[in-house]
Short mmCIF file of C-alpha atoms and ligand atoms in Angstrom, two decimals:
data_model
loop_
_atom_site.label_atom_id
_atom_site.label_comp_id
_atom_site.label_asym_id
_atom_site.label_seq_id
_atom_site.Cartn_x
_atom_site.Cartn_y
_atom_site.Cartn_z
CA MET A 1 1.27 1.34 1.15
CA LYS A 2 0.06 1.72 4.73
CA VAL A 3 2.66 0.33 7.14
CA ALA A 4 2.49 -0.42 10.88
CA ILE A 5 5.61 -1.11 12.94
CA ALA A 6 5.77 -3.42 16.00
CA PHE A 7 8.66 -3.17 18.47
CA SER A 8 9.52 -4.14 22.05
CA GLY A 9 12.57 -2.11 23.05
CA ARG A 10 15.12 0.37 21.78
CA GLY A 11 13.41 1.06 18.45
CA SER A 12 16.48 2.00 16.41
CA ASN A 13 15.27 0.08 13.34
CA MET A 14 11.88 1.76 13.64
CA GLU A 15 13.65 5.12 13.76
CA SER A 16 15.63 4.38 10.60
CA ILE A 17 12.39 3.43 8.82
CA LEU A 18 10.55 6.53 10.05
CA GLU A 19 13.42 8.75 8.92
CA TYR A 20 13.64 7.10 5.49
CA ALA A 21 9.87 7.14 4.97
CA LYS A 22 9.80 10.94 5.27
CA ASP A 23 11.05 11.16 1.65
CA GLN A 24 9.24 8.09 0.28
CA PRO A 25 5.62 8.74 -0.68
CA GLU A 26 4.94 5.03 -1.21
CA ILE A 27 5.71 4.27 2.47
CA GLU A 28 2.96 5.60 4.73
CA ILE A 29 3.58 4.80 8.40
CA VAL A 30 0.12 4.62 9.97
CA GLY A 31 1.01 3.49 13.49
CA ALA A 32 3.40 1.82 15.89
CA VAL A 33 2.59 -0.98 18.33
CA THR A 34 4.48 -2.22 21.35
CA ASN A 35 3.89 -4.85 24.01
CA ASN A 36 6.27 -3.03 26.39
CA LYS A 37 5.09 0.13 28.08
CA LYS A 38 8.69 0.96 29.06
CA ALA A 39 10.11 0.60 25.55
CA ALA A 40 12.47 3.43 24.58
CA GLY A 41 10.98 3.30 21.09
CA ILE A 42 7.73 4.85 22.36
CA GLU A 43 9.44 8.23 22.63
CA ILE A 44 10.85 7.83 19.11
CA ALA A 45 7.41 7.15 17.63
CA ARG A 46 5.99 10.15 19.53
CA ASN A 47 8.73 12.41 18.21
CA TYR A 48 7.76 11.45 14.66
CA GLY A 49 4.08 12.08 15.42
CA ILE A 50 3.16 8.43 14.79
CA PRO A 51 0.06 7.06 16.60
CA ILE A 52 1.36 4.63 19.21
CA HIS A 53 -0.50 1.68 20.72
CA VAL A 54 0.78 0.07 23.91
CA MET A 55 -0.93 -3.29 24.28
CA PRO A 56 -0.64 -6.07 26.86
CA TRP A 57 0.56 -9.44 25.57
CA VAL A 58 -0.78 -11.87 28.17
CA THR A 59 -1.09 -14.94 25.95
CA PRO A 60 -0.14 -15.35 22.28
CA GLU A 61 -3.83 -15.63 21.37
CA SER A 62 -5.03 -12.56 23.27
CA GLY A 63 -2.00 -10.53 22.13
CA CYS A 64 -2.58 -11.59 18.56
CA SER A 65 -6.28 -10.58 18.65
CA LEU A 66 -5.37 -7.15 20.02
CA LEU A 67 -2.64 -6.70 17.45
CA LYS A 68 -4.99 -7.65 14.61
CA SER A 69 -7.64 -5.19 15.78
CA ILE A 70 -5.05 -2.38 16.02
CA LEU A 71 -3.84 -3.15 12.50
CA GLU A 72 -7.44 -3.07 11.25
CA THR A 73 -8.12 0.24 13.02
CA ARG A 74 -5.12 1.74 11.27
CA ASP A 75 -5.97 0.12 7.90
CA ALA A 76 -2.44 -1.27 7.82
CA GLU A 77 -1.45 -3.32 4.76
CA LEU A 78 2.07 -4.29 5.86
CA LEU A 79 3.28 -5.13 9.37
CA VAL A 80 6.98 -4.47 10.00
CA LEU A 81 8.47 -6.26 13.01
CA ALA A 82 11.40 -4.23 14.32
CA GLY A 83 12.73 -5.91 17.44
CA PHE A 84 9.28 -7.25 18.38
CA MET A 85 10.08 -9.91 20.97
CA LYS A 86 6.83 -11.90 20.89
CA ILE A 87 6.20 -14.91 18.70
CA LEU A 88 3.10 -14.54 16.55
CA PRO A 89 0.82 -17.59 16.85
CA PRO A 90 -0.39 -19.55 13.79
CA MET A 91 -3.82 -17.83 13.94
CA PHE A 92 -2.13 -14.55 13.03
CA PHE A 93 -1.08 -15.89 9.66
CA ARG A 94 -4.60 -16.78 8.60
CA ILE A 95 -4.89 -13.11 7.60
CA TRP A 96 -1.40 -11.65 7.80
CA ASN A 97 0.37 -14.23 5.65
CA GLY A 98 2.86 -12.58 3.31
CA THR A 99 2.14 -9.13 4.69
CA THR A 100 4.49 -9.23 7.70
CA VAL A 101 8.25 -8.75 7.52
CA ASN A 102 11.08 -9.01 10.05
CA ILE A 103 14.77 -8.21 10.36
CA HIS A 104 17.09 -10.70 12.02
CA PRO A 105 20.73 -10.00 12.96
CA SER A 106 22.32 -12.99 11.19
CA LEU A 107 22.69 -14.41 7.72
CA LEU A 108 19.65 -16.65 7.83
CA PRO A 109 19.14 -19.57 7.74
CA LYS A 110 22.15 -19.51 10.09
CA TYR A 111 21.58 -18.59 13.72
CA LYS A 112 17.83 -18.39 14.03
CA GLY A 113 16.62 -17.27 17.45
CA LEU A 114 18.51 -15.25 20.06
CA ASN A 115 22.19 -14.52 20.88
CA THR A 116 23.22 -14.60 17.24
CA HIS A 117 26.45 -12.60 17.60
CA GLU A 118 27.75 -14.80 20.43
CA ARG A 119 27.11 -17.87 18.30
CA VAL A 120 28.81 -16.37 15.23
CA LEU A 121 31.95 -15.64 17.27
CA GLU A 122 31.92 -19.03 18.98
CA ALA A 123 31.73 -20.74 15.58
CA GLY A 124 34.66 -18.65 14.28
CA ASP A 125 32.66 -17.40 11.26
CA GLN A 126 34.44 -14.86 9.04
CA ILE A 127 31.25 -13.15 7.94
CA SER A 128 27.95 -12.28 9.51
CA GLY A 129 25.20 -9.82 8.68
CA CYS A 130 21.47 -9.30 8.78
CA SER A 131 18.45 -10.62 6.91
CA VAL A 132 15.05 -9.21 6.00
CA HIS A 133 12.42 -11.87 5.43
CA PHE A 134 8.69 -12.44 5.18
CA VAL A 135 7.31 -13.80 8.44
CA THR A 136 5.62 -17.19 8.40
CA GLU A 137 4.71 -19.66 11.11
CA GLU A 138 8.26 -21.00 11.03
CA LEU A 139 10.34 -18.88 13.45
CA ASP A 140 12.93 -16.83 11.50
CA GLY A 141 12.27 -19.22 8.62
CA GLY A 142 10.11 -17.31 6.13
CA PRO A 143 11.32 -16.56 2.59
CA LEU A 144 14.27 -14.18 2.43
CA ILE A 145 14.14 -10.77 0.78
CA GLY A 146 17.53 -9.13 1.38
CA GLN A 147 20.74 -9.56 3.32
CA SER A 148 23.75 -7.40 4.17
CA ILE A 149 27.04 -9.22 4.63
CA VAL A 150 29.38 -7.80 7.27
CA GLN A 151 33.00 -8.84 7.91
CA VAL A 152 33.70 -10.35 11.33
CA LEU A 153 36.93 -8.92 12.80
CA SER A 154 39.30 -10.97 14.98
CA LYS A 155 38.99 -8.39 17.77
CA ASP A 156 35.16 -8.46 17.68
CA THR A 157 33.11 -8.98 20.83
CA PRO A 158 29.36 -9.70 20.59
CA ASP A 159 28.77 -6.00 21.27
CA THR A 160 31.09 -4.62 18.60
CA LEU A 161 29.76 -7.07 16.02
CA ALA A 162 26.16 -6.26 16.99
CA ALA A 163 26.85 -2.54 16.57
CA ARG A 164 28.38 -3.01 13.10
CA VAL A 165 25.57 -5.28 11.95
CA LEU A 166 22.97 -2.86 13.35
CA ASP A 167 24.40 -0.06 11.24
CA PHE A 168 23.63 -2.13 8.13
CA GLU A 169 20.22 -3.18 9.47
CA HIS A 170 19.36 0.52 9.47
CA ARG A 171 20.16 0.76 5.74
CA LEU A 172 18.84 -2.59 4.58
CA TYR A 173 15.44 -2.66 6.27
CA PRO A 174 14.05 0.67 4.97
CA ALA A 175 15.27 -0.17 1.46
CA MET A 176 13.56 -3.58 1.45
CA ILE A 177 10.35 -2.01 2.80
CA ARG A 178 10.45 0.47 -0.07
CA LEU A 179 10.74 -2.39 -2.59
CA ILE A 180 7.64 -4.01 -1.06
CA CYS A 181 5.65 -0.79 -0.89
CA GLU A 182 6.37 0.09 -4.53
CA GLY A 183 5.37 -3.44 -5.61
CA THR A 184 8.81 -4.67 -6.74
CA ILE A 185 8.95 -7.35 -4.04
CA SER A 186 5.95 -9.48 -3.09
CA PHE A 187 5.02 -12.77 -1.47
CA LYS A 188 3.15 -15.63 -3.16
CA ASP A 189 2.90 -19.37 -2.41
CA ASN A 190 5.53 -19.08 0.33
CA ASN A 191 8.04 -17.50 -2.06
CA THR A 192 9.52 -14.05 -2.41
CA TYR A 193 8.95 -12.57 -5.88
CA PHE A 194 11.07 -9.88 -7.53
CA ARG A 195 8.52 -8.47 -9.99
CA ASP A 196 7.16 -11.70 -11.58
CA ILE A 197 10.23 -13.87 -10.91
CA VAL A 198 10.73 -16.07 -7.85
CA LEU A 199 13.70 -14.73 -5.90
CA THR A 200 15.66 -17.92 -5.25
CA ASN A 201 18.44 -16.00 -3.49
CA PRO A 202 17.98 -12.82 -1.49
CA ILE A 203 19.20 -9.42 -2.69
CA VAL A 204 22.68 -9.26 -1.16
CA ILE A 205 24.52 -6.14 -0.14
CA ASP A 206 28.14 -7.20 0.44
CA THR A 207 29.63 -4.44 2.57
CA ARG A 208 33.13 -5.97 2.45
CA GLN A 209 33.88 -4.68 -1.05
CA GLY A 210 32.37 -1.24 -0.76
CA ILE A 211 28.86 -0.71 -2.01
CA SER A 212 28.29 -0.96 -5.76
CA ASN A 213 25.86 1.14 -7.79
CA ALA A 214 23.42 -1.74 -7.97
CA GLN A 215 23.59 -2.09 -4.22
CA ARG A 216 23.06 1.65 -3.79
CA PHE A 217 19.93 1.25 -5.92
CA TYR A 218 18.58 -1.45 -3.63
CA THR A 219 19.41 0.56 -0.52
CA GLY A 220 17.70 3.61 -1.98
CA GLU A 221 20.92 5.65 -2.17
CA SER A 222 20.71 5.78 -5.98
CA ASN A 223 17.90 5.85 -8.52
CA VAL A 224 19.96 4.03 -11.15
CA PRO A 225 19.79 0.21 -11.07
CA SER A 226 23.17 -0.37 -12.80
C1 GRF B 301 17.80 -5.76 16.01
O1 GRF B 301 19.10 -6.27 16.14
C2 GRF B 301 16.99 -6.64 15.11
O2 GRF B 301 17.74 -7.28 14.12
C3 GRF B 301 16.43 -7.67 16.05
O3 GRF B 301 16.17 -6.99 17.25
C4 GRF B 301 17.02 -5.84 17.32
C5 GRF B 301 16.13 -4.66 17.53
O4 GRF B 301 16.85 -3.47 17.75
N1 GRF B 301 15.26 -8.31 15.50
P1 GRF B 301 16.10 -2.09 17.71
O5 GRF B 301 14.99 -2.16 18.76
O6 GRF B 301 15.55 -1.89 16.35
O7 GRF B 301 17.13 -1.05 18.08
#
């Protein structure tokens, strides 16, 4: 499947996807898009030889039109948001409904929006994590695909928690993209499907108990689903 990646800053999730895709014939990265000409991720995309588009995002409508034309130019079939800090307007989803995914650094539906780690610590939560979901008009509210659960430690600061969660983002996101590209996961009628079954709960990787074989399968570290 032809995949485009949109980012606004550091680009570490994009890097993990580019690295993983090197060994995955079903994931073909056809381009990267950013709204930020100073984004560190630009250098990462260049190093991987990925065509990079830097585009202005003046209004949601003009940004959206540019983004759509870039995706068409590249023949992209799946748009992966990896730290893309602009909200896509409703017009985007007239075409790109069910073909855009995002990663969010919390266990959605908890802590939509920004400053998730601060809010997790303020609430005294024992667990946090990250979520991969299809993107719909509802901000951080589209159907879930997969989550990694991460233990919150009593000594955690927002930065230490963010770093631990990010480590699992880098494993979860490429694996979920692979499941979409190979056709195992899809989107229909505002639901996530696992093959022909509605996925009522996301695929969960619980990192607190070590990673099981089944979890290794979902993260692409094993070819055996048991
Ligand atoms: C990640 O924490 C991701 O969950 C969120 O934005 C951050 C992007 O980081 N959506 P990076 O640019 O991929 O390093």
